[in-house]
PDB file of C-alpha atoms in Angstrom:
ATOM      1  CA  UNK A   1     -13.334   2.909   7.121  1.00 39.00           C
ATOM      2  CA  UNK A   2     -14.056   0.130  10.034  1.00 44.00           C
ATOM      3  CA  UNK A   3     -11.511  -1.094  11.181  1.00 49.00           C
ATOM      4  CA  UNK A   4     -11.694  -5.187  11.110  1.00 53.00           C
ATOM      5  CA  UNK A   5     -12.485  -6.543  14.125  1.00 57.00           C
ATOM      6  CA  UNK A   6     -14.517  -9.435  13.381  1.00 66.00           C
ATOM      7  CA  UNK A   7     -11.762 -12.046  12.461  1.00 76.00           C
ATOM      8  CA  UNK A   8     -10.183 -14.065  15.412  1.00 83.00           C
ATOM      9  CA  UNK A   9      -6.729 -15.460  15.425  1.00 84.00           C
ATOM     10  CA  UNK A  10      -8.564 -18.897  13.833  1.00 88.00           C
ATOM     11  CA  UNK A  11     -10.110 -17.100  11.217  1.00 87.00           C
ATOM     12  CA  UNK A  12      -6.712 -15.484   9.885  1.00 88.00           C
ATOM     13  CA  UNK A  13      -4.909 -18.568  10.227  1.00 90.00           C
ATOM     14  CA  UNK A  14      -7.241 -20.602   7.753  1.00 90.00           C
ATOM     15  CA  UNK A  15      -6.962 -17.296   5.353  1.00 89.00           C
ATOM     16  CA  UNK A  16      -3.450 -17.985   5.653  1.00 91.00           C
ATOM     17  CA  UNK A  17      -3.674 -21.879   4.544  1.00 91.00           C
ATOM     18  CA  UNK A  18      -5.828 -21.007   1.751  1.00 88.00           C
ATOM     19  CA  UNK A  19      -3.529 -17.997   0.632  1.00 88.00           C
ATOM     20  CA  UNK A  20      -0.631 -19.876   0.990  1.00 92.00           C
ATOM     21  CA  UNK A  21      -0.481 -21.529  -2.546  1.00 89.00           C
ATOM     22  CA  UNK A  22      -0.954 -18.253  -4.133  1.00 89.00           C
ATOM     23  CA  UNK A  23       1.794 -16.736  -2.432  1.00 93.00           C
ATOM     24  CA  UNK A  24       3.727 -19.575  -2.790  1.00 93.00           C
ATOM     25  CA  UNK A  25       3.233 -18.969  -7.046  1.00 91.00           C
ATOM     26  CA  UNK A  26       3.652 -15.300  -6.574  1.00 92.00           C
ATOM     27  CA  UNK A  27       7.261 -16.470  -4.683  1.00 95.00           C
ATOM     28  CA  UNK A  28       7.899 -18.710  -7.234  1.00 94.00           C
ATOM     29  CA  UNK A  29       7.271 -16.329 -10.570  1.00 93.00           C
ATOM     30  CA  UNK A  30       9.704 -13.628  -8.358  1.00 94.00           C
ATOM     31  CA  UNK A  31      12.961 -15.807  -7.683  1.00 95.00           C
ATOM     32  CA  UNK A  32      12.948 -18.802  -9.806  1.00 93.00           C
ATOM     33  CA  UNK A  33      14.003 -21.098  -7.375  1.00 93.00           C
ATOM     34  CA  UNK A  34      11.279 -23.487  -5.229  1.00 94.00           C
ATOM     35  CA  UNK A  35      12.632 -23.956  -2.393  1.00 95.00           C
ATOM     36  CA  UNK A  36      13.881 -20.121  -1.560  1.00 95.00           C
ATOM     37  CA  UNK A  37      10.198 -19.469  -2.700  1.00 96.00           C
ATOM     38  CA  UNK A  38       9.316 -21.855  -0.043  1.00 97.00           C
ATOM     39  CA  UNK A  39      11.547 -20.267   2.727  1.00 96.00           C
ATOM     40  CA  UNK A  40      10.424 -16.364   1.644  1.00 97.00           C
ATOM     41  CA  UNK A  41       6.665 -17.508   1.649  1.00 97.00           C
ATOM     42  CA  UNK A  42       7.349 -19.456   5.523  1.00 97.00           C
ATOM     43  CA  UNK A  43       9.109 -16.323   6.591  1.00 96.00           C
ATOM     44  CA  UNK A  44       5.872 -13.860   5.502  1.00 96.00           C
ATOM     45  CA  UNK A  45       3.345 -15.757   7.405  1.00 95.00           C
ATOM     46  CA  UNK A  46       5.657 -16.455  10.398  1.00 95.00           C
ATOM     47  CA  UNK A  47       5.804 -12.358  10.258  1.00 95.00           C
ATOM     48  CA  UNK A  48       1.941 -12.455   9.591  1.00 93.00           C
ATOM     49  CA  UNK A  49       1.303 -13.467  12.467  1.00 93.00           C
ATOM     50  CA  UNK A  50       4.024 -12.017  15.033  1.00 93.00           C
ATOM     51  CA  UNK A  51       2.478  -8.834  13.613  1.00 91.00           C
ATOM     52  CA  UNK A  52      -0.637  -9.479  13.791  1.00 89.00           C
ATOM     53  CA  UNK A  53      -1.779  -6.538  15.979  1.00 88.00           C
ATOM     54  CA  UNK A  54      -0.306  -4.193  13.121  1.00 88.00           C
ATOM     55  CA  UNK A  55      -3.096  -5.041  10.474  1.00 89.00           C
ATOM     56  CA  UNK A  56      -5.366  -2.024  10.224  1.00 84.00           C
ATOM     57  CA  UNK A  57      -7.990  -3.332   8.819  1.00 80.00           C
ATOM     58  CA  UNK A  58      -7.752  -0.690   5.835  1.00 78.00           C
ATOM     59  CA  UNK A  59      -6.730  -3.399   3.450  1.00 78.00           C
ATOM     60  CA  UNK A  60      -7.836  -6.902   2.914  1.00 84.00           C
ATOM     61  CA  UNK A  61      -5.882  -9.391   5.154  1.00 88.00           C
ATOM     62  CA  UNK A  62      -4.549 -11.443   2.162  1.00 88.00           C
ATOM     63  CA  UNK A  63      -3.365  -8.222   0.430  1.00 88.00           C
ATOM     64  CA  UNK A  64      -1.570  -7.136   3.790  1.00 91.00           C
ATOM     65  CA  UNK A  65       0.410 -10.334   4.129  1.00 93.00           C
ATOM     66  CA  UNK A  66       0.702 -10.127   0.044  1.00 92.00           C
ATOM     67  CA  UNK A  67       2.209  -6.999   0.824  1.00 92.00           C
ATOM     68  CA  UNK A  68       4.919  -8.103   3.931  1.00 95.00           C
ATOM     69  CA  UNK A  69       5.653 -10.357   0.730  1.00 95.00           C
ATOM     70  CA  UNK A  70       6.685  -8.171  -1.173  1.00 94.00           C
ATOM     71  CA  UNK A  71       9.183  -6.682   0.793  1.00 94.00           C
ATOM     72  CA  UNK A  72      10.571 -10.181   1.722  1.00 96.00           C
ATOM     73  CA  UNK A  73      10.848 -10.848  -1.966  1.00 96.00           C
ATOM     74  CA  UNK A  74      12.288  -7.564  -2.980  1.00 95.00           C
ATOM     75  CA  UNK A  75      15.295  -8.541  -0.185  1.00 94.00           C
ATOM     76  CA  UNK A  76      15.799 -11.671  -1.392  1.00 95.00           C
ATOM     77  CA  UNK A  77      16.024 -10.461  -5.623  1.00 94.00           C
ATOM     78  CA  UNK A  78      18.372  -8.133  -4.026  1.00 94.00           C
ATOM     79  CA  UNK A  79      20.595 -10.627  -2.129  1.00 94.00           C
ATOM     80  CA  UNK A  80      20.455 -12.958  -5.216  1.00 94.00           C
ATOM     81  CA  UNK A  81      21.734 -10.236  -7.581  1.00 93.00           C
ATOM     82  CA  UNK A  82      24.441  -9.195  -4.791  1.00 93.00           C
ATOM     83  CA  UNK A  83      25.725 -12.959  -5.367  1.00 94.00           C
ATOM     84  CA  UNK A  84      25.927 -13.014  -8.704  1.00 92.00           C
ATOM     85  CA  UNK A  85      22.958 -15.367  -9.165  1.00 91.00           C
ATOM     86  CA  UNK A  86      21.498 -13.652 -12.139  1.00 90.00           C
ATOM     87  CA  UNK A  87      22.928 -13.697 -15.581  1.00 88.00           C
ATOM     88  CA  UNK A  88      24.266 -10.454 -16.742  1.00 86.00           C
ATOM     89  CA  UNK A  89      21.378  -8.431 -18.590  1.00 85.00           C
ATOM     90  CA  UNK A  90      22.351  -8.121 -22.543  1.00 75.00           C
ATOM     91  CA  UNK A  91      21.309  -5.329 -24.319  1.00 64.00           C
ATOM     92  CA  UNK A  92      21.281  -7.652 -27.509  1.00 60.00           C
ATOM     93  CA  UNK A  93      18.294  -6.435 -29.572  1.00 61.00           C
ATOM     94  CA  UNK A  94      17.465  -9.137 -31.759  1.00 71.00           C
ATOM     95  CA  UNK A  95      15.282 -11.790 -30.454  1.00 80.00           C
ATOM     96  CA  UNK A  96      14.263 -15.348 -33.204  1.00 85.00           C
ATOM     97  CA  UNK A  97      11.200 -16.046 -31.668  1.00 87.00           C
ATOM     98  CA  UNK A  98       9.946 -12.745 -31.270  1.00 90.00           C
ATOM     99  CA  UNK A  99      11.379 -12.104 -35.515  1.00 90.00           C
ATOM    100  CA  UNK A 100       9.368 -15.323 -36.438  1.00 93.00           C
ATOM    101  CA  UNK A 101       6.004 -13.634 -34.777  1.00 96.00           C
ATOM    102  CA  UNK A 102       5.959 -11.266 -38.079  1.00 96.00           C
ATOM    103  CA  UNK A 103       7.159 -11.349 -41.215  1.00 94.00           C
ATOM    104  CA  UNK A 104       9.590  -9.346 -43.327  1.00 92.00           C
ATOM    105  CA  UNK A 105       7.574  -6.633 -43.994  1.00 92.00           C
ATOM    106  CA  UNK A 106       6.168  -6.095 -40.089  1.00 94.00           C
ATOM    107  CA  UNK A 107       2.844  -7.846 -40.524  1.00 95.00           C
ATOM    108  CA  UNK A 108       2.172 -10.328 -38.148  1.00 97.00           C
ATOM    109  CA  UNK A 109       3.166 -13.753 -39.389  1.00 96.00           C
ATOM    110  CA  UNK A 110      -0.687 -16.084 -40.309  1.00 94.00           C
ATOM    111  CA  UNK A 111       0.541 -18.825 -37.504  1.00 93.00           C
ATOM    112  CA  UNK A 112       1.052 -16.059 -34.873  1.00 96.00           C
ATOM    113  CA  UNK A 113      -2.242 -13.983 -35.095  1.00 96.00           C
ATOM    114  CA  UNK A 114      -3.529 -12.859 -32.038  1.00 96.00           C
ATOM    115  CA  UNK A 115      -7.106 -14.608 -32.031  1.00 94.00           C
ATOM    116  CA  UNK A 116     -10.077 -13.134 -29.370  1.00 91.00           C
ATOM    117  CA  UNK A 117     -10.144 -14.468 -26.097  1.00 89.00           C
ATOM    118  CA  UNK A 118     -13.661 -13.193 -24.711  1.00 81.00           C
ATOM    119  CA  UNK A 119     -14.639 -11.633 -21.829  1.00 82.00           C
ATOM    120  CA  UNK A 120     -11.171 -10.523 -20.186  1.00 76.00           C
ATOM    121  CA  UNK A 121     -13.058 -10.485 -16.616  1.00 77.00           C
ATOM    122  CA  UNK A 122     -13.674 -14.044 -16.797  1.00 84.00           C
ATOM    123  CA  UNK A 123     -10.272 -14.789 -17.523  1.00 84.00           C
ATOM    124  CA  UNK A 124      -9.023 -13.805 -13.907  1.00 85.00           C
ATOM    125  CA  UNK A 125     -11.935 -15.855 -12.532  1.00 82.00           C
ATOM    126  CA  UNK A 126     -10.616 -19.156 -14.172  1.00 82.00           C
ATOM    127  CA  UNK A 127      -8.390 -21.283 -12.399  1.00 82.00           C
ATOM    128  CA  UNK A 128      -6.888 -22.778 -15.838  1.00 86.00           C
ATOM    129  CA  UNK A 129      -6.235 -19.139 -16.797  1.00 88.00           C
ATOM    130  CA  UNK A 130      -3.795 -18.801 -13.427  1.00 88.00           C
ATOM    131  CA  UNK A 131      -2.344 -22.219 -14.063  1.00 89.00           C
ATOM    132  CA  UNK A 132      -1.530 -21.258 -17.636  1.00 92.00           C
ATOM    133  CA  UNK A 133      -0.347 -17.496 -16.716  1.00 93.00           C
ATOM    134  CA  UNK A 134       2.114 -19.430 -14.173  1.00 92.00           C
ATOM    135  CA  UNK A 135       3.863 -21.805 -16.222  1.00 94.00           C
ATOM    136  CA  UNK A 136       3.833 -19.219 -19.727  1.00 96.00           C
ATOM    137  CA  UNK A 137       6.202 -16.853 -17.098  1.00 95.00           C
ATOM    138  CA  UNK A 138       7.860 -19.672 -15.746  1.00 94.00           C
ATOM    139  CA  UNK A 139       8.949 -20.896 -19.488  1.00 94.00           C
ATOM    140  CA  UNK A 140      10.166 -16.749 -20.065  1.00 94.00           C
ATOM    141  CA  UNK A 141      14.056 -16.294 -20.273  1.00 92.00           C
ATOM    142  CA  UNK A 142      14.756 -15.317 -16.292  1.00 92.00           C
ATOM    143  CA  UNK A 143      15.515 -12.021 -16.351  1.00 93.00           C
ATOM    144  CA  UNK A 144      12.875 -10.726 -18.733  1.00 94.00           C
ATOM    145  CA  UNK A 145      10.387 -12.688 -16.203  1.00 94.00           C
ATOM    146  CA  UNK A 146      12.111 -10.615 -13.843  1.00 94.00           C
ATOM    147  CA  UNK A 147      11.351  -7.387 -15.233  1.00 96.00           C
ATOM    148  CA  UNK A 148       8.309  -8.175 -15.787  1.00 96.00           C
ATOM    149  CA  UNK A 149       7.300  -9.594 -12.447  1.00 95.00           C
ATOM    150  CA  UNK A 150       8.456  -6.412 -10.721  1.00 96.00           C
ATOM    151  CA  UNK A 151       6.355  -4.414 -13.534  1.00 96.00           C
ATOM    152  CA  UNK A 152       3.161  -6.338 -12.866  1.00 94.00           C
ATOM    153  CA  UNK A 153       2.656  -8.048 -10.216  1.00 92.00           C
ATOM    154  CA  UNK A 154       4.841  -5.817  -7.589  1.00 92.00           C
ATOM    155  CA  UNK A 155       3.768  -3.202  -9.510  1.00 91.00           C
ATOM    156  CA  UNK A 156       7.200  -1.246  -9.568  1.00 94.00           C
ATOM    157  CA  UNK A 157       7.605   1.690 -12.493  1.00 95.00           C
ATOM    158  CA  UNK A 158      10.128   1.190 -14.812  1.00 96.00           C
ATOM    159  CA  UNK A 159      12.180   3.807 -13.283  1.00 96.00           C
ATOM    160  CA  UNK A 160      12.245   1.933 -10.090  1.00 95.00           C
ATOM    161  CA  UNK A 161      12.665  -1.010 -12.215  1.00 96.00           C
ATOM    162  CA  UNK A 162      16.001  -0.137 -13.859  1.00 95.00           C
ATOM    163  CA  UNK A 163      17.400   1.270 -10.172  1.00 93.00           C
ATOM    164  CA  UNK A 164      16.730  -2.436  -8.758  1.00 91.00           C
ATOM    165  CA  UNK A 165      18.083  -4.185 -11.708  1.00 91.00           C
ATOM    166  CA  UNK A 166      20.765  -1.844 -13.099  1.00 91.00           C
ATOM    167  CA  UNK A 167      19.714  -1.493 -16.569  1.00 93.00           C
ATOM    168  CA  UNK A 168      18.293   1.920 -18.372  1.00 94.00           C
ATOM    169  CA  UNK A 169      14.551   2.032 -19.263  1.00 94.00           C
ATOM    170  CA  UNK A 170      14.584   2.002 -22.517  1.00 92.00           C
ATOM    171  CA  UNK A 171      15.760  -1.115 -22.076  1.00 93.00           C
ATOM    172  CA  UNK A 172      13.282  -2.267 -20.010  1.00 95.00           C
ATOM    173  CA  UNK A 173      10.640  -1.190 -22.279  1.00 95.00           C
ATOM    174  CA  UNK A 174      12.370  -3.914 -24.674  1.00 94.00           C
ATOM    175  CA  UNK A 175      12.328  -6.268 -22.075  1.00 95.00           C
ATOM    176  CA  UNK A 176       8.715  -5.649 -21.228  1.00 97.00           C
ATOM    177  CA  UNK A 177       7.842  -5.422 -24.721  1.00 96.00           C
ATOM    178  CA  UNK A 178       9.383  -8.918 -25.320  1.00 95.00           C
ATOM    179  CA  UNK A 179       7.697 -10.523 -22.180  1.00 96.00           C
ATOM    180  CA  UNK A 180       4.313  -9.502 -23.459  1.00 97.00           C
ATOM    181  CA  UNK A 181       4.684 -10.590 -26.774  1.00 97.00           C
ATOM    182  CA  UNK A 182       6.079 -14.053 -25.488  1.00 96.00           C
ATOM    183  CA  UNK A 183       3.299 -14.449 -22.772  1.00 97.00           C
ATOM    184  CA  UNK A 184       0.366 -13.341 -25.214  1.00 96.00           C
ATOM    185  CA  UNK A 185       1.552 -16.037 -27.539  1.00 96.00           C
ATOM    186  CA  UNK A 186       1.681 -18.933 -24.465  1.00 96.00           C
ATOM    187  CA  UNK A 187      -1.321 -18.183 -23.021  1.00 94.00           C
ATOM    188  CA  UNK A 188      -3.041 -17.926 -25.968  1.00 94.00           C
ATOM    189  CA  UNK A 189      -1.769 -21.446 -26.987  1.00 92.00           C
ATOM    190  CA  UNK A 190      -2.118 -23.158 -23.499  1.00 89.00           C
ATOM    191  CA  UNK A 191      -5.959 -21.805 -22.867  1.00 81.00           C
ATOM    192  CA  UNK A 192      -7.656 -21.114 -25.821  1.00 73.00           C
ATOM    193  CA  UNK A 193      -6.580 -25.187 -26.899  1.00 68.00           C
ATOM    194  CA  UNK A 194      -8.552 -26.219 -23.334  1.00 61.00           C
ATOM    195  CA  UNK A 195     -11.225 -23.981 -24.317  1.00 56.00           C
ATOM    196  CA  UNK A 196     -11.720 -25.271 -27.639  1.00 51.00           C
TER     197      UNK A 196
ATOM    198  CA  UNK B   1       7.284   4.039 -39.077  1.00 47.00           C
ATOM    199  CA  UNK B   2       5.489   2.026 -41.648  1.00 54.00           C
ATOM    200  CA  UNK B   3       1.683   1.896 -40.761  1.00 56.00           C
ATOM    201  CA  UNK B   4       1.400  -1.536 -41.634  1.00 64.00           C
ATOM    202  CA  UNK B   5       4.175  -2.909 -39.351  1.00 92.00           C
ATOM    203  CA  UNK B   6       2.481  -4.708 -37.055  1.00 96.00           C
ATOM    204  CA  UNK B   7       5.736  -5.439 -35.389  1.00 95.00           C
ATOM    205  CA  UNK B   8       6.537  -2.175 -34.284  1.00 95.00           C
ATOM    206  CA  UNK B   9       2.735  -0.858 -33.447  1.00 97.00           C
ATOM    207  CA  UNK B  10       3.251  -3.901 -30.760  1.00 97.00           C
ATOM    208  CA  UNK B  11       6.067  -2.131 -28.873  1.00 96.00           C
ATOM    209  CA  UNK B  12       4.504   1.011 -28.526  1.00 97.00           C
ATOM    210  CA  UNK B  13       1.244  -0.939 -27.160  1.00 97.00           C
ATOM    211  CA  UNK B  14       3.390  -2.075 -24.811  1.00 98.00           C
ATOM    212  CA  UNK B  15       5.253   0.893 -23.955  1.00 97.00           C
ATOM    213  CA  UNK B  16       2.063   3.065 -23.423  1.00 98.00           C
ATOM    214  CA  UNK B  17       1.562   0.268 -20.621  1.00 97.00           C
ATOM    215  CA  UNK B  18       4.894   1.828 -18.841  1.00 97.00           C
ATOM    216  CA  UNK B  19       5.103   5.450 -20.403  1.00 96.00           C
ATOM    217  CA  UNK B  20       2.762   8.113 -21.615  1.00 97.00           C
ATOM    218  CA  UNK B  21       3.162   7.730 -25.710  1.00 97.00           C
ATOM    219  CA  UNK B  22       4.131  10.847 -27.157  1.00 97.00           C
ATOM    220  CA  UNK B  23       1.511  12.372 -29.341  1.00 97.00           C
ATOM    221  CA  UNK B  24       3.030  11.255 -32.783  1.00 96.00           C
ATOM    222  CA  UNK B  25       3.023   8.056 -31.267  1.00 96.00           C
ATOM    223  CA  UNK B  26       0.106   7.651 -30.238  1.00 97.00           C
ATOM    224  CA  UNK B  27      -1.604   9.002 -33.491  1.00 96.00           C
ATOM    225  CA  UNK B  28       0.692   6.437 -35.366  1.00 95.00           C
ATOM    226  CA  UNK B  29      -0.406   3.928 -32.702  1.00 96.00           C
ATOM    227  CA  UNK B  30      -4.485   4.796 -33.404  1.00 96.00           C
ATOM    228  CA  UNK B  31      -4.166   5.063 -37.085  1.00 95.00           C
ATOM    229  CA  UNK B  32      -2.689   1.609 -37.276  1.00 96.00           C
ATOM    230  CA  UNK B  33      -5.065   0.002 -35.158  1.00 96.00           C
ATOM    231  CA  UNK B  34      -8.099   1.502 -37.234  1.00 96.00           C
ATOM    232  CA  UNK B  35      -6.439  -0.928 -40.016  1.00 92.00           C
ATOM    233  CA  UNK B  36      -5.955  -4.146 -37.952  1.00 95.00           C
ATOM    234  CA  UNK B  37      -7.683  -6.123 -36.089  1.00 96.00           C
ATOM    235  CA  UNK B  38      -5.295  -8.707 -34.743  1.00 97.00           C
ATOM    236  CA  UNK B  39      -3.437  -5.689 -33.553  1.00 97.00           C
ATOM    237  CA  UNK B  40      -6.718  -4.458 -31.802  1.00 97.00           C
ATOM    238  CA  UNK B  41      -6.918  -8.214 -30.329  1.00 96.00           C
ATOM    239  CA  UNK B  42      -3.228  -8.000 -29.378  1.00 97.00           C
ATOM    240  CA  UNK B  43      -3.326  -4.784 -27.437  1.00 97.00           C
ATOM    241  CA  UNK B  44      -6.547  -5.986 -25.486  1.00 95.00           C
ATOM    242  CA  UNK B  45      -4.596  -8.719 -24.731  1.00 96.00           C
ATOM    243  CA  UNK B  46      -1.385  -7.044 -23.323  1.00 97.00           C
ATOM    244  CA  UNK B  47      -3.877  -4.470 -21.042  1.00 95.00           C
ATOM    245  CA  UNK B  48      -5.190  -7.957 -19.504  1.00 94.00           C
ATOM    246  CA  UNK B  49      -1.931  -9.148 -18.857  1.00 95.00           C
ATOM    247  CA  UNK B  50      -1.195  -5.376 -17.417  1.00 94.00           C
ATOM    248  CA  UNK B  51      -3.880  -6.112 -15.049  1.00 92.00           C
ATOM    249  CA  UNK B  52      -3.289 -10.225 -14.041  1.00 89.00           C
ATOM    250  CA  UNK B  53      -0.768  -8.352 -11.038  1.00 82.00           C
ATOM    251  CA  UNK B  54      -3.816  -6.444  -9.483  1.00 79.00           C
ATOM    252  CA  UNK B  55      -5.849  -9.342 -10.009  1.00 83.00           C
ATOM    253  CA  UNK B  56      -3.260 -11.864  -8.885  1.00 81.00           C
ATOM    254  CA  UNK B  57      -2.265 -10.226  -5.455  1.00 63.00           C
ATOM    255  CA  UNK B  58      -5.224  -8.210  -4.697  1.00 54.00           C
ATOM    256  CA  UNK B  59      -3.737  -4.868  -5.197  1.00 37.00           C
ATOM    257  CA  UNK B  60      -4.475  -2.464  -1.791  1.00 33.00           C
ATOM    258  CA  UNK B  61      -6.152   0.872  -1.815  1.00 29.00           C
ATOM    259  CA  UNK B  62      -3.689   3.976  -1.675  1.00 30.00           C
ATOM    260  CA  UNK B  63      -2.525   5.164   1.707  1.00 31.00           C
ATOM    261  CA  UNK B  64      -3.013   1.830   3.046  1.00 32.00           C
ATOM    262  CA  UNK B  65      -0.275   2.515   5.958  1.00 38.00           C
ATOM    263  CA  UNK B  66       1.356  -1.362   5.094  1.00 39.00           C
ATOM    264  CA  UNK B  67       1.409  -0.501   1.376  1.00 39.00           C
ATOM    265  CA  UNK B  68       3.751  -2.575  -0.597  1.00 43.00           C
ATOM    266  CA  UNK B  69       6.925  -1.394  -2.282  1.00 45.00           C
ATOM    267  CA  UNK B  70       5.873   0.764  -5.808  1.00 44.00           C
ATOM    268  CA  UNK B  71       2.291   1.786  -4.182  1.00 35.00           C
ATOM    269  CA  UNK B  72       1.886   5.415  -5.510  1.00 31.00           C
TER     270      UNK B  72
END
């Protein structure tokens, strides 16, 4: 592959101003606190561009600095479990608003039906989707948004999962399990109702 | 497990999202979803949430050399 040479130091610093929102939200759904989003998201692009002679080219240049984000935020989840920031993980099974998605006997309970969304592609291509996604995972309990920010969006395996967070994976599975459940349901409410 | 529990044809859905099912799971897992539909919907549904994180961030190719942490 080419290697990019096209883009000049102007060029990457508007993709930075119109990245910077989404990283900010990625920040945001990772440590559940604005302003250290803020401060992790100011730190990536200050290291964007005092490395800017390191970008290959391989990779987009939003998904490189997405990536020096990563690492940034990865630190910081570390530092803020270190401190005690994060409430103990329970391995309490039972969950009341998960129980009142189905009834008794397993089925799904009438109110909580999953109903069709359409075309799944279009979803990621609608702004309301993104604002919904961002405020159904900022309503999750924190740690299961946690778990399942470092599933999906860092893209961690459970295994590496549980060594970050200290918890086995079969309890993440619950964890993740629970998030989707909880985030299906939001979404569902919050976009389907604008759609409608 | 029951194949009418919805409930618990939900968490292996999910869990084939982290784990390969084993294969009475996954049988259980197929049967049940030849009997419901807003089981079908639901584990559409969880694979498009599976894939908002490549979609949100732009996922990079492999052996990008500034791969992000949990690249394969």
């Amino acid at each position: 592959m080419t290697v990019d040479t096209s883009d000049t130091m102007e060029d990457r610093h508007a993709k930075l101003a119109a990245v910077r929102p989404r990283l900010l939200s990625f920040a945001r759904l990772h440590l559940r606190d604005h302003a250290a989003a803020e401060d992790a998201v100011q730190e990536a692009l200050i290291s964007a561009i005092e490395k800017n002679d390191s970008f290959s080219g391989r990779s987009g240049y939003e998904t490189w600095v997405f990536g020096i984000l990563k690492y940034k935020l990865l630190d910081q989840m570390r530092q803020q479990k270190r401190m005690g920031r994060w409430e103990p993980f329970s391995d309490e099974t039972n969950d009341e608003a998960i129980d009142r998605m189905f009834l008794q006997d397993g089925h799904w309970h009438e109110a909580s039906r999953p109903q069709a969304w359409g075309d799944p592609d279009q979803a990621f291509e609608n702004e309301h989707f993104w604002q919904v996604f961002d405020a159904c995972m900022l309503a999750l309990p924190d740690n299961v948004a946690r778990v399942f920010s470092l599933r999906e969006l860092m893209g961690l395996s459970t295994e590496d999962i549980c060594k970050e967070v200290g918890i086995k994976e079969t309890n993440a599975w619950v964890i993740l399990h629970r998030a989707r459940l909880k985030l299906r349901a939001c979404i569902e409410k919050g976009w389907l109702e604008e759609i409608a | 497990m029951s194949m009418k529990d919805c409930k618990a044809a939900t968490r292996l859905m999910s869990k084939q999202l982290d784990t390969p099912l084993t294969s009475r799971e996954r049988l259980t897992l197929r049967f049940h979803l030849l009997l419901c539909g807003a089981c079908r919907r639901c584990e559409k549904q969880f694979q498009l949430l599976h894939r908002a994180g490549e979609h949100f961030n732009q996922a990079p190719p492999r052996n990008d050399k500034n791969d992000p942490p949990g690249s394969s």
